[in-house]
Coordinates of C-alpha atoms and ligand atoms in Angstrom, one line a residue:
M1 CA 6.2 185.1 163.4
K2 CA 6.4 188.5 161.8
V3 CA 5.1 191.7 163.4
D4 CA 5.5 195.4 162.6
V5 CA 6.3 196.3 166.2
L6 CA 7.6 194.2 169.0
I7 CA 7.3 195.7 172.5
V8 CA 9.2 194.2 175.5
G9 CA 7.3 195.1 178.7
A10 CA 3.6 195.5 179.4
G11 CA 3.9 198.2 182.0
P12 CA 2.6 201.7 181.6
A13 CA 5.1 202.6 178.8
G14 CA 4.6 199.4 176.8
L15 CA 0.8 199.5 177.1
M16 CA 0.6 203.1 176.0
A17 CA 2.6 202.2 172.9
G18 CA 0.3 199.3 172.5
A19 CA -2.7 201.6 172.7
W20 CA -1.4 203.7 169.8
M21 CA -0.8 200.5 167.7
A22 CA -4.3 199.2 168.5
R23 CA -5.9 202.5 167.5
T24 CA -3.9 202.8 164.3
G25 CA -4.2 199.2 163.3
V26 CA -0.5 198.2 163.4
K27 CA 0.4 194.6 163.9
T28 CA 2.1 194.4 167.3
L29 CA 3.3 191.8 169.8
I30 CA 3.8 192.8 173.4
I31 CA 5.7 190.4 175.6
D32 CA 6.1 190.5 179.4
Q33 CA 7.9 188.2 181.8
K34 CA 5.1 188.6 184.5
P35 CA 2.1 186.3 184.5
C36 CA -0.4 189.3 184.3
R37 CA -0.6 193.0 184.8
T38 CA 0.4 194.8 188.1
Q39 CA -2.0 193.6 190.8
S40 CA -1.2 196.1 193.6
G41 CA 1.1 198.9 194.6
H42 CA 3.8 200.5 192.4
A43 CA 3.0 204.0 191.1
D44 CA -0.3 205.7 191.9
G45 CA 0.0 209.4 191.0
I46 CA -1.7 210.5 187.8
E47 CA -0.8 213.9 186.5
S48 CA -3.4 216.1 184.6
R49 CA -1.5 215.7 181.3
T50 CA -1.7 211.9 181.6
L51 CA -5.5 212.2 182.1
E52 CA -5.8 214.3 179.0
I53 CA -3.8 211.7 177.1
L54 CA -5.9 208.8 178.5
D55 CA -9.0 210.8 177.5
S56 CA -7.8 211.1 174.0
F57 CA -8.0 207.2 173.9
G58 CA -11.5 207.3 175.4
I59 CA -10.4 205.9 178.8
G60 CA -9.6 209.1 180.8
E61 CA -13.1 209.7 182.2
G62 CA -13.2 206.2 183.8
V63 CA -9.8 206.7 185.4
W64 CA -10.9 210.2 186.6
R65 CA -14.1 208.8 188.1
D66 CA -12.4 205.9 189.9
S67 CA -9.5 208.0 191.2
N68 CA -9.0 210.0 194.4
R69 CA -8.4 213.7 194.0
T70 CA -5.3 215.2 195.7
I71 CA -6.5 218.8 195.8
E72 CA -4.7 219.9 198.9
L73 CA -1.2 219.5 200.2
S74 CA -0.5 219.8 204.0
L75 CA 2.9 220.3 205.5
W76 CA 3.7 219.2 209.0
Y77 CA 6.8 219.2 211.2
Q78 CA 7.8 217.9 214.6
Q79 CA 9.5 220.3 216.9
Q80 CA 10.5 219.5 220.5
G81 CA 8.3 216.5 220.4
V82 CA 5.3 218.3 219.2
L83 CA 3.7 217.6 215.8
Q84 CA 2.5 220.8 214.2
R85 CA 0.8 221.8 211.0
E86 CA 2.9 224.3 209.1
A87 CA 0.7 225.1 206.1
V88 CA -2.0 223.8 203.8
M89 CA -1.7 224.7 200.1
Q90 CA -3.2 223.8 196.8
N91 CA -1.7 220.6 195.4
C92 CA -2.7 221.6 191.8
N93 CA -2.6 224.9 190.0
P94 CA -6.2 225.3 188.8
G95 CA -6.8 226.4 185.2
L96 CA -3.8 224.6 183.7
S97 CA -5.8 221.6 182.6
R98 CA -9.4 220.5 182.7
Y99 CA -8.1 217.7 185.0
Q100 CA -6.2 217.8 188.2
E101 CA -3.7 215.5 189.7
C102 CA -5.3 212.4 191.2
T103 CA -4.3 208.9 192.5
L104 CA -5.3 205.4 191.3
G105 CA -3.3 202.2 191.5
Q106 CA -1.0 201.5 188.5
G107 CA -2.7 198.1 187.9
K108 CA -6.0 199.9 187.3
I109 CA -4.5 202.1 184.6
E110 CA -2.8 199.1 183.0
Q111 CA -6.2 197.3 183.0
R112 CA -7.8 200.2 181.1
L113 CA -5.1 200.2 178.6
L114 CA -5.3 196.4 178.2
D115 CA -9.1 196.6 177.7
L116 CA -8.5 199.2 174.9
I117 CA -5.8 197.0 173.3
H118 CA -8.0 193.8 173.5
A119 CA -10.8 195.6 171.7
H120 CA -8.5 195.5 168.6
D121 CA -7.2 192.4 166.9
C122 CA -3.9 193.8 165.7
V123 CA -2.1 193.8 169.1
E124 CA -1.4 190.6 171.0
V125 CA -0.1 190.6 174.6
Q126 CA 1.8 187.5 175.6
W127 CA 2.5 187.1 179.4
N128 CA 5.1 184.9 181.0
T129 CA 7.4 185.5 178.1
S130 CA 11.0 186.9 178.0
P131 CA 13.5 187.6 175.3
V132 CA 16.6 185.4 175.2
D133 CA 18.5 186.7 172.2
L134 CA 18.4 189.8 169.9
R135 CA 19.8 190.8 166.6
V136 CA 19.3 194.3 165.3
N137 CA 19.8 196.1 162.0
I138 CA 19.9 192.9 160.0
P139 CA 19.3 193.4 156.3
G140 CA 15.7 193.4 154.9
E141 CA 12.4 194.8 155.8
Y142 CA 12.3 193.1 159.2
R143 CA 15.4 194.5 160.8
I144 CA 14.9 193.0 164.2
E145 CA 15.1 189.3 165.1
M146 CA 14.4 188.3 168.7
Q147 CA 14.3 184.9 170.3
I148 CA 11.7 184.6 173.0
Q149 CA 10.8 182.0 175.5
T150 CA 7.7 181.4 177.5
V151 CA 8.0 180.2 181.1
Q152 CA 8.0 176.4 181.4
E153 CA 8.3 175.9 177.7
V154 CA 11.5 174.6 176.3
E155 CA 10.8 175.8 172.8
I156 CA 12.3 179.1 171.7
K157 CA 10.3 181.2 169.1
T158 CA 11.8 183.6 166.7
I159 CA 10.0 187.0 166.1
H160 CA 10.9 189.1 163.2
A161 CA 9.9 192.8 163.6
K162 CA 10.4 196.1 161.8
Y163 CA 10.7 198.0 165.1
L164 CA 11.5 197.1 168.7
L165 CA 10.5 199.0 171.8
G166 CA 12.3 198.4 175.1
C167 CA 9.7 199.3 177.7
D168 CA 11.1 196.8 180.2
G169 CA 11.6 199.0 183.2
A170 CA 14.6 200.1 185.2
H171 CA 16.5 196.8 184.7
S172 CA 15.8 196.8 181.0
W173 CA 17.1 193.7 179.2
V174 CA 16.8 195.5 175.8
R175 CA 18.9 198.4 177.1
E176 CA 21.6 196.0 178.4
R177 CA 21.7 194.1 175.1
L178 CA 22.3 197.4 173.3
G179 CA 25.2 198.0 175.6
L180 CA 23.6 201.1 177.1
R181 CA 23.5 202.0 180.8
L182 CA 21.6 204.2 183.2
E183 CA 24.0 206.7 184.6
G184 CA 23.7 208.8 187.7
D185 CA 23.6 208.5 191.4
K186 CA 21.9 205.8 193.4
M187 CA 21.5 207.6 196.7
D188 CA 21.8 205.7 199.9
E189 CA 18.4 206.8 200.9
H190 CA 15.7 204.2 201.6
W191 CA 11.9 204.7 201.8
G192 CA 9.5 202.1 202.9
V193 CA 6.1 202.1 201.1
F194 CA 2.8 200.6 202.0
D195 CA -0.9 200.8 200.9
A196 CA -3.5 200.3 203.6
I197 CA -6.8 201.5 205.0
P198 CA -5.7 203.7 207.9
I199 CA -7.4 203.7 211.2
T200 CA -6.4 207.1 212.5
D201 CA -7.6 210.4 214.0
F202 CA -4.8 212.3 212.2
P203 CA -6.9 215.2 210.8
D204 CA -5.2 215.5 207.4
I205 CA -5.2 211.8 206.4
R206 CA -7.3 212.6 203.3
K207 CA -4.9 215.3 202.1
R208 CA -1.5 214.7 200.5
C209 CA 0.8 215.3 203.5
I210 CA 4.6 215.8 204.0
V211 CA 5.6 215.3 207.6
R212 CA 9.1 216.2 208.6
S213 CA 10.3 214.5 211.8
P214 CA 13.6 213.6 213.4
V215 CA 12.6 209.9 213.3
G216 CA 12.3 210.1 209.5
H217 CA 10.1 212.0 207.0
L218 CA 6.7 210.7 206.0
M219 CA 4.6 211.3 202.8
V220 CA 0.9 210.5 202.9
I221 CA -1.0 210.1 199.7
P222 CA -4.7 209.5 199.9
R223 CA -5.9 206.9 197.4
E224 CA -9.1 205.4 195.9
A225 CA -11.3 203.0 197.9
R226 CA -10.3 204.5 201.4
L227 CA -6.7 203.5 200.8
V228 CA -3.8 205.6 201.8
R229 CA -0.2 205.2 200.6
C230 CA 2.5 206.0 203.1
Y231 CA 6.2 206.6 202.1
V232 CA 8.4 206.6 205.2
Q233 CA 12.1 207.4 205.3
L234 CA 14.2 204.5 206.7
D235 CA 17.6 204.6 208.3
C236 CA 20.0 201.9 207.1
R237 CA 19.3 199.7 210.1
T238 CA 15.5 199.7 209.6
A239 CA 15.9 199.3 205.9
A240 CA 18.1 196.2 206.4
E241 CA 15.6 194.8 209.0
F242 CA 12.7 195.4 206.6
K243 CA 14.6 193.8 203.7
K244 CA 15.1 190.6 205.8
N245 CA 11.4 189.6 205.9
Y246 CA 9.5 192.4 204.2
H247 CA 7.2 192.6 207.2
A248 CA 5.2 195.9 206.8
D249 CA 4.6 196.1 210.6
I250 CA 8.0 197.9 210.9
L251 CA 6.8 200.5 208.5
V252 CA 3.4 200.9 210.1
K253 CA 5.0 201.3 213.6
L254 CA 7.3 204.0 212.2
V255 CA 4.4 205.9 210.8
A256 CA 2.6 205.6 214.1
T257 CA 5.6 207.0 215.9
I258 CA 5.9 209.9 213.5
L259 CA 2.2 210.8 213.8
Q260 CA 2.1 210.7 217.6
P261 CA 0.1 211.9 219.5
Y262 CA -2.4 210.8 216.9
R263 CA -3.5 207.2 216.6
F264 CA -2.4 205.3 213.5
E265 CA -3.0 201.7 212.7
A266 CA -3.2 199.9 209.3
S267 CA -6.1 197.8 208.3
Q268 CA -6.2 195.7 205.1
L269 CA -2.6 196.1 204.2
E270 CA -2.5 195.8 200.4
W271 CA 1.1 196.1 199.5
S272 CA 4.5 197.1 200.8
T273 CA 8.0 197.5 199.5
I274 CA 11.2 199.4 199.9
Y275 CA 12.3 202.0 197.5
T276 CA 15.9 203.2 197.1
V277 CA 16.0 206.7 195.7
G278 CA 18.3 207.3 192.7
Q279 CA 18.1 209.7 189.8
R280 CA 19.5 208.0 186.8
L281 CA 19.3 208.5 183.1
C282 CA 20.2 206.7 179.8
Q283 CA 21.4 209.4 177.3
T284 CA 20.6 207.2 174.3
L285 CA 16.9 206.6 173.5
S286 CA 17.2 204.9 170.1
M287 CA 19.5 202.8 168.0
H288 CA 19.6 202.5 164.2
N289 CA 16.3 204.4 164.2
R290 CA 14.8 200.9 164.7
V291 CA 15.1 200.2 168.5
F292 CA 13.6 202.7 171.0
L293 CA 13.8 202.7 174.8
A294 CA 11.1 204.3 176.9
G295 CA 9.9 204.8 180.5
D296 CA 11.9 203.5 183.4
A297 CA 14.3 201.9 180.9
I298 CA 15.7 205.4 180.3
H299 CA 14.9 207.3 183.5
T300 CA 14.6 206.4 187.2
H301 CA 14.0 208.8 190.0
S302 CA 12.3 209.0 193.4
P303 CA 8.5 208.6 193.7
K304 CA 8.2 211.9 195.5
A305 CA 6.7 213.8 192.7
G306 CA 4.5 210.9 191.5
Q307 CA 6.1 211.0 188.0
G308 CA 7.2 207.4 187.2
M309 CA 4.1 206.1 185.5
N310 CA 3.3 209.5 183.9
V311 CA 6.5 210.3 182.2
S312 CA 6.8 206.7 181.0
M313 CA 3.4 206.8 179.3
Q314 CA 4.1 210.3 178.0
D315 CA 7.3 208.9 176.3
T316 CA 5.5 206.3 174.3
F317 CA 2.6 208.7 173.6
N318 CA 5.2 210.8 171.8
L319 CA 6.6 207.8 169.9
G320 CA 3.5 205.7 169.1
W321 CA 1.9 207.9 166.5
K322 CA 5.2 208.5 164.7
L323 CA 5.8 204.8 164.4
A324 CA 2.3 204.2 163.1
A325 CA 2.7 207.1 160.6
V326 CA 5.9 205.6 159.3
L327 CA 4.6 202.0 159.1
K328 CA 1.5 203.2 157.2
G329 CA 3.6 205.1 154.7
Q330 CA 2.3 208.5 155.9
A331 CA 5.7 209.8 156.9
S332 CA 9.4 209.1 156.4
A333 CA 11.4 207.3 159.1
R334 CA 13.1 210.7 159.6
I335 CA 10.4 211.7 162.0
L336 CA 11.4 209.0 164.4
R337 CA 14.6 210.9 165.2
T338 CA 12.6 213.6 166.9
Y339 CA 11.6 211.0 169.6
E340 CA 15.1 211.1 171.2
V341 CA 15.5 214.9 170.9
E342 CA 12.0 215.6 172.4
R343 CA 11.9 213.0 175.2
L344 CA 15.6 213.2 176.3
A345 CA 15.1 216.9 177.1
V346 CA 12.0 215.9 179.2
A347 CA 14.0 213.1 181.0
V348 CA 16.9 215.4 181.8
R349 CA 14.5 218.0 183.3
L350 CA 12.7 215.3 185.2
V351 CA 15.8 214.0 186.9
E352 CA 16.9 217.5 187.7
F353 CA 13.5 218.4 189.1
D354 CA 13.5 215.2 191.1
K355 CA 16.7 216.2 192.9
R356 CA 15.1 219.5 193.9
M357 CA 11.9 217.7 194.9
V358 CA 13.9 215.3 197.2
Q359 CA 15.5 218.3 198.8
A360 CA 12.1 219.9 199.3
V361 CA 10.7 216.8 201.0
C362 CA 13.8 215.7 202.9
G363 CA 15.9 218.8 203.2
R364 CA 16.5 220.0 206.7
T365 CA 17.8 223.4 205.8
L366 CA 15.5 224.5 202.9
N367 CA 13.5 227.6 203.7
A368 CA 9.7 227.6 203.3
H369 CA 9.7 229.9 200.3
T370 CA 12.1 227.7 198.3
R371 CA 10.3 224.6 199.2
N372 CA 6.9 226.1 198.2
S373 CA 8.3 227.2 194.9
I374 CA 9.5 223.6 194.2
L375 CA 6.1 222.2 195.1
Q376 CA 4.5 224.7 192.7
E377 CA 6.9 223.7 190.0
E378 CA 5.7 220.1 190.5
N379 CA 2.2 221.2 189.5
S380 CA 3.1 222.9 186.3
S381 CA 6.4 221.9 184.6
A382 CA 6.8 218.6 186.2
S383 CA 3.2 217.5 185.4
G384 CA 3.9 217.3 181.7
L385 CA 1.7 220.3 180.9
T386 CA 4.6 222.6 180.0
A387 CA 6.8 220.1 178.0
R388 CA 7.9 222.2 175.0
Y389 CA 9.4 220.3 172.1
C390 CA 12.1 222.1 170.3
P391 CA 11.8 223.3 166.6
S392 CA 12.1 220.4 164.2
L393 CA 10.4 219.2 161.0
L394 CA 7.3 218.5 163.2
T395 CA 7.2 221.8 165.1
V396 CA 7.7 225.0 163.1
P397 CA 7.5 228.2 165.1
R398 CA 6.3 231.3 163.2
G399 CA 4.3 234.4 163.9
D400 CA 2.1 235.4 166.8
L401 CA -1.5 235.0 165.6
A402 CA -2.4 233.0 168.7
A403 CA -0.6 234.9 171.4
N404 CA -1.3 232.4 174.2
L405 CA -0.3 229.3 172.3
T406 CA 3.3 228.1 171.9
V407 CA 4.6 225.9 169.1
G408 CA 6.0 222.7 170.5
M409 CA 3.7 222.7 173.6
R410 CA 0.6 220.7 174.1
F411 CA -2.6 222.5 173.1
P412 CA -4.5 223.8 176.2
S413 CA -8.2 223.4 176.4
T414 CA -11.2 225.7 176.9
P415 CA -14.9 225.3 176.3
V416 CA -16.5 225.9 172.9
F417 CA -20.1 225.5 171.9
C418 CA -21.3 223.3 169.1
Q419 CA -22.8 225.3 166.2
S420 CA -25.5 222.7 165.6
D421 CA -26.8 221.8 169.1
A422 CA -25.2 224.4 171.5
R423 CA -23.6 221.7 173.6
P424 CA -20.4 222.8 175.4
W425 CA -17.3 220.8 174.6
H426 CA -13.8 221.2 176.0
L427 CA -12.0 221.7 172.7
Q428 CA -9.4 219.1 173.7
Q429 CA -12.1 216.4 174.0
L430 CA -12.4 216.5 170.2
L431 CA -8.8 215.8 169.6
Q432 CA -8.9 212.1 169.8
S433 CA -5.8 210.0 169.3
T434 CA -6.5 208.3 166.0
G435 CA -3.2 209.1 164.2
A436 CA -4.8 212.1 162.4
W437 CA -3.3 215.6 162.6
H438 CA -5.8 218.2 163.7
L439 CA -6.4 221.5 161.8
L440 CA -8.1 224.1 164.0
V441 CA -9.4 226.9 161.9
F442 CA -10.1 230.0 164.0
G443 CA -12.3 231.4 161.3
G444 CA -13.1 234.8 163.0
N445 CA -16.3 236.6 162.6
L446 CA -18.1 234.6 159.8
S447 CA -21.0 237.0 159.6
A448 CA -18.7 239.4 157.8
V449 CA -18.7 238.4 154.1
S450 CA -15.0 239.0 153.6
Q451 CA -14.1 236.7 156.5
M452 CA -16.4 234.0 155.2
K453 CA -14.6 234.2 151.8
R454 CA -11.2 233.7 153.5
V455 CA -12.5 230.5 155.2
E456 CA -13.9 229.3 151.9
R457 CA -10.6 229.9 150.2
L458 CA -8.8 228.0 153.0
A459 CA -11.2 225.0 152.7
A460 CA -10.7 225.0 148.9
A461 CA -6.9 224.9 149.4
V462 CA -7.1 222.0 151.8
A463 CA -9.2 220.1 149.3
D464 CA -6.8 221.0 146.4
H465 CA -3.9 219.6 148.3
H466 CA -5.7 216.4 149.2
L467 CA -4.8 216.9 152.9
G468 CA -6.8 213.8 153.9
I469 CA -4.6 213.2 156.9
L470 CA -6.1 216.3 158.6
S471 CA -9.1 216.3 160.9
A472 CA -10.4 219.9 160.6
Y473 CA -12.5 221.9 163.0
L474 CA -13.9 225.4 162.6
I475 CA -14.1 227.7 165.7
H476 CA -15.7 231.1 164.9
C477 CA -16.4 234.2 166.9
A478 CA -19.6 235.2 165.2
S479 CA -23.0 235.1 166.9
R480 CA -24.2 231.5 166.5
Q481 CA -27.6 232.7 165.2
E482 CA -25.9 234.4 162.2
V483 CA -24.1 231.3 161.0
D484 CA -25.8 228.5 159.1
L485 CA -23.9 225.1 159.0
M486 CA -25.1 224.5 155.4
D487 CA -23.5 227.8 154.2
L488 CA -20.1 226.6 155.4
P489 CA -17.5 224.7 153.2
A490 CA -18.0 220.9 153.1
L491 CA -14.7 220.5 154.9
F492 CA -16.5 221.5 158.1
R493 CA -19.6 219.3 157.6
P494 CA -18.4 216.0 156.1
F495 CA -21.2 213.9 154.7
D496 CA -21.6 210.2 154.3
A497 CA -24.6 208.4 153.0
S498 CA -25.2 206.2 156.0
H499 CA -24.5 208.7 158.8
G500 CA -25.5 212.0 157.2
Y501 CA -23.6 215.1 158.1
D502 CA -21.0 215.3 160.9
Y503 CA -22.5 218.1 163.0
W504 CA -19.5 218.2 165.5
K505 CA -16.9 220.1 163.4
V506 CA -18.1 223.7 163.9
F507 CA -18.1 225.6 167.2
A508 CA -18.8 229.1 168.5
D509 CA -16.4 230.6 171.0
R510 CA -18.9 231.8 173.5
Q511 CA -22.0 230.8 175.5
P512 CA -25.0 230.3 173.3
S513 CA -27.0 232.9 175.3
V514 CA -24.5 235.6 174.2
S515 CA -25.4 236.9 170.8
S516 CA -22.6 239.5 170.2
H517 CA -19.7 238.9 167.8
G518 CA -16.0 239.7 168.0
P519 CA -13.5 237.6 170.0
G520 CA -15.3 235.8 172.8
E521 CA -14.0 233.6 175.7
A522 CA -12.2 230.9 173.6
Y523 CA -10.6 233.4 171.3
R524 CA -9.4 235.4 174.3
F525 CA -8.1 232.3 176.0
Y526 CA -6.0 231.4 173.0
G527 CA -5.0 235.0 172.2
V528 CA -6.6 234.9 168.8
G529 CA -7.9 238.1 167.2
E530 CA -11.0 238.7 165.0
E531 CA -8.9 238.0 161.8
G532 CA -8.5 234.4 163.0
C533 CA -5.7 231.9 162.2
V534 CA -5.0 228.2 161.6
V535 CA -3.4 226.0 164.3
L536 CA -2.0 222.7 163.2
L537 CA -1.7 220.1 165.9
R538 CA 0.3 216.9 165.7
P539 CA -1.6 213.7 166.5
D540 CA -0.3 214.0 170.1
Q541 CA -1.9 217.4 170.5
H542 CA 1.3 219.3 170.5
V543 CA 1.2 222.6 168.4
S544 CA 3.1 222.1 165.2
F545 CA 2.4 225.4 163.4
I546 CA 0.3 228.6 163.7
G547 CA -0.4 230.7 160.6
S548 CA -2.9 232.9 158.9
L549 CA -5.9 231.6 157.1
E550 CA -3.9 232.0 153.9
D551 CA -1.0 229.8 155.1
I552 CA -2.1 226.4 153.9
N553 CA 1.0 226.3 151.7
S554 CA 3.2 226.3 154.8
I555 CA 1.3 223.3 156.1
V556 CA 1.8 221.5 152.8
V557 CA 5.5 222.3 153.2
I558 CA 5.5 220.7 156.6
F559 CA 3.8 217.5 155.3
T560 CA 6.2 217.4 152.3
S561 CA 9.2 217.7 154.6
I562 CA 8.0 214.8 156.8
G563 CA 7.6 212.7 153.7
W564 CA 3.9 212.4 153.8
N565 CA 2.9 210.7 150.6
D566 CA -0.4 209.1 151.3
R567 CA -2.2 211.8 149.3
D568 CA -5.1 209.6 148.4
S569 CA -6.1 208.8 152.0
Ligands
FAD1 P1 7.6 199.1 184.5 O1 6.3 199.5 185.1 O2 8.7 198.7 185.3 O3 7.2 198.0 183.4 C1 8.2 197.2 182.8 C2 7.6 195.9 182.4 O4 8.6 195.1 181.7 C3 7.2 195.0 183.6 O5 5.8 194.6 183.4 C4 8.1 193.9 183.6 O6 7.6 192.7 184.1 C5 8.5 193.8 182.2 N1 9.9 193.3 182.0 C6 11.0 193.6 182.6 N2 12.0 192.9 182.1 C7 11.5 192.1 181.2 C8 12.1 191.0 180.4 N3 13.4 190.8 180.5 N4 11.3 190.3 179.6 C9 9.9 190.6 179.6 N5 9.4 191.6 180.3 C10 10.2 192.3 181.1 N6 6.6 204.6 191.3 C11 6.0 205.5 192.1 O7 5.7 206.6 191.7 N7 5.7 205.2 193.4 C12 6.0 203.9 193.9 O8 5.7 203.7 195.0 C13 6.6 203.0 193.1 N8 6.9 201.8 193.5 C14 7.4 200.9 192.7 C15 7.7 199.6 193.1 C16 8.3 198.7 192.3 C17 8.6 197.3 192.8 C18 8.6 199.0 190.9 C19 9.2 198.0 190.0 C20 8.3 200.3 190.5 C21 7.7 201.3 191.3 N9 7.5 202.6 190.9 C22 6.9 203.4 191.7 C23 7.9 203.0 189.6 C24 6.8 203.0 188.6 O9 6.0 201.8 188.7 C25 7.4 203.1 187.2 O10 8.0 204.4 187.1 C26 6.5 202.9 186.1 O11 5.8 201.8 186.2 C27 7.3 202.9 184.8 O12 6.6 202.3 183.8 P2 7.4 201.4 182.7 O13 6.4 200.9 181.8 O14 8.5 202.2 182.1 O15 8.2 200.3 183.5

């Protein structure tokens, strides 16, 4: 069997890669040794950046609707036998994203991704299947040869693939076969975990809680469907006892002891396990520019900051569009080298942050100020919102025409108003993950003739260079009443005979009821002046370039340097 992409592992990282392949029409096989997706337990924290990403595949709103919101964080401690509340704080920094951190079982996220994948014929998911042998970098177009075997079948099948993704978790078979290792500390610190419906009068049970107690620390994470996840710190003796029979009663009793004098019992115990904390990292993310590792295969850490599933999906969100662009002949394989540079930096920061987070949760000596600042950091940098990819052929920093945007970072969102029907949209909602680059044209005050001429010249330049890979939007700061869609260049009102005009390409930067012009709310949010600018976004919503309305040549240079040659698309 021949495929373009072979993915080992149908966890969050593998399925996110599969989602890109499905959306872009790349022939892909995903294999997993399990019989089906995760049924219960595992990770449950979803960061706001992950929700933005899921929304770009059309599945974010469903996840958001089904999830539980963790809006507040409550800190408790036990002193001289008395349990006391120390502080209640915001669990999320409002304003950083249109979403906030929430919780939903990993299996439900995987199901959404599987539904998306199954809606496309080009990606096949094969369960109960493991790799048994691997050859890489063999001559020819299909550089990967893997032998796979399905449980209970004697026959071994050979798969020929152009690219291989090792998304097979912390004990990655692919990583081992490449001779790579996770390095770092495996701390001797055990945490028991269970999901249950709590029967309790503990007042903060629906808040995210950290409870410090001499018996062991406790983390409470409220979940969907009345569930609560409890992480409880275990001493070596209790950890060994739990490992003997995996009977969650031990964990429930420990939580009940920590929460005394409040009552705590567990009804409908869904899942339990033991988690040994260790921050480990594989420094090599790719080999021969043909095999790529992602997710837990390259970084493991504690579950304290709820990062596991998030960073894993964010890894392959970074990689997937690049692979698709290369396979479709829209870019040179050079761009794949940016994956390791961009995501290794994130993994290193994650592991460092996790060490601080473990200190914040478990540390006995940390002062309240330091702890609070680490918890704040969790909401911003650790959530994936502030990941900043370094300058490369994909991210080209220049100028300051959008003072509040940073090249290399993800594009933040604010409301804009459709020119045609006044409907408010979060600008990011428009930036769907299709593999297209996004060109945001901040056209300025279009009611001024000179400004309209600049936008017309820009549209002509885009047409001259056949930049069909771009999906263009115009955001103006004129009064909506003074702009007529049909006076605008065709780039911003594409037409096709069966659907008519596309009316969702032009937006005003202020509420429809406001009729003034000059920079309005959205322009101020991005730090764009009346003269406007162009913002080029990569298919993963990270800012690639910011320039003036006359700077289309610089964008052509970027596309030339990445080897984009699909000029007729
Ligand atoms: P995984 O989710 O591990 O997915 C890897 C996939 O590869 C799996 O489906 C596996 O079956 C498959 N696979 C592995 N080896 C092979 C092979 N040789 N052949 C074929 N398929 C293979 N995170 C938290 O935040 N909180 C938690 O409480 C928590 N609990 C966890 C409990 C367990 C038992 C595990 C394994 C993980 C837990 N995690 C938790 C971590 C979290 O689930 C991961 O960080 C996240 O799922 C990473 O996604 P991934 O796709 O990289 O890897």
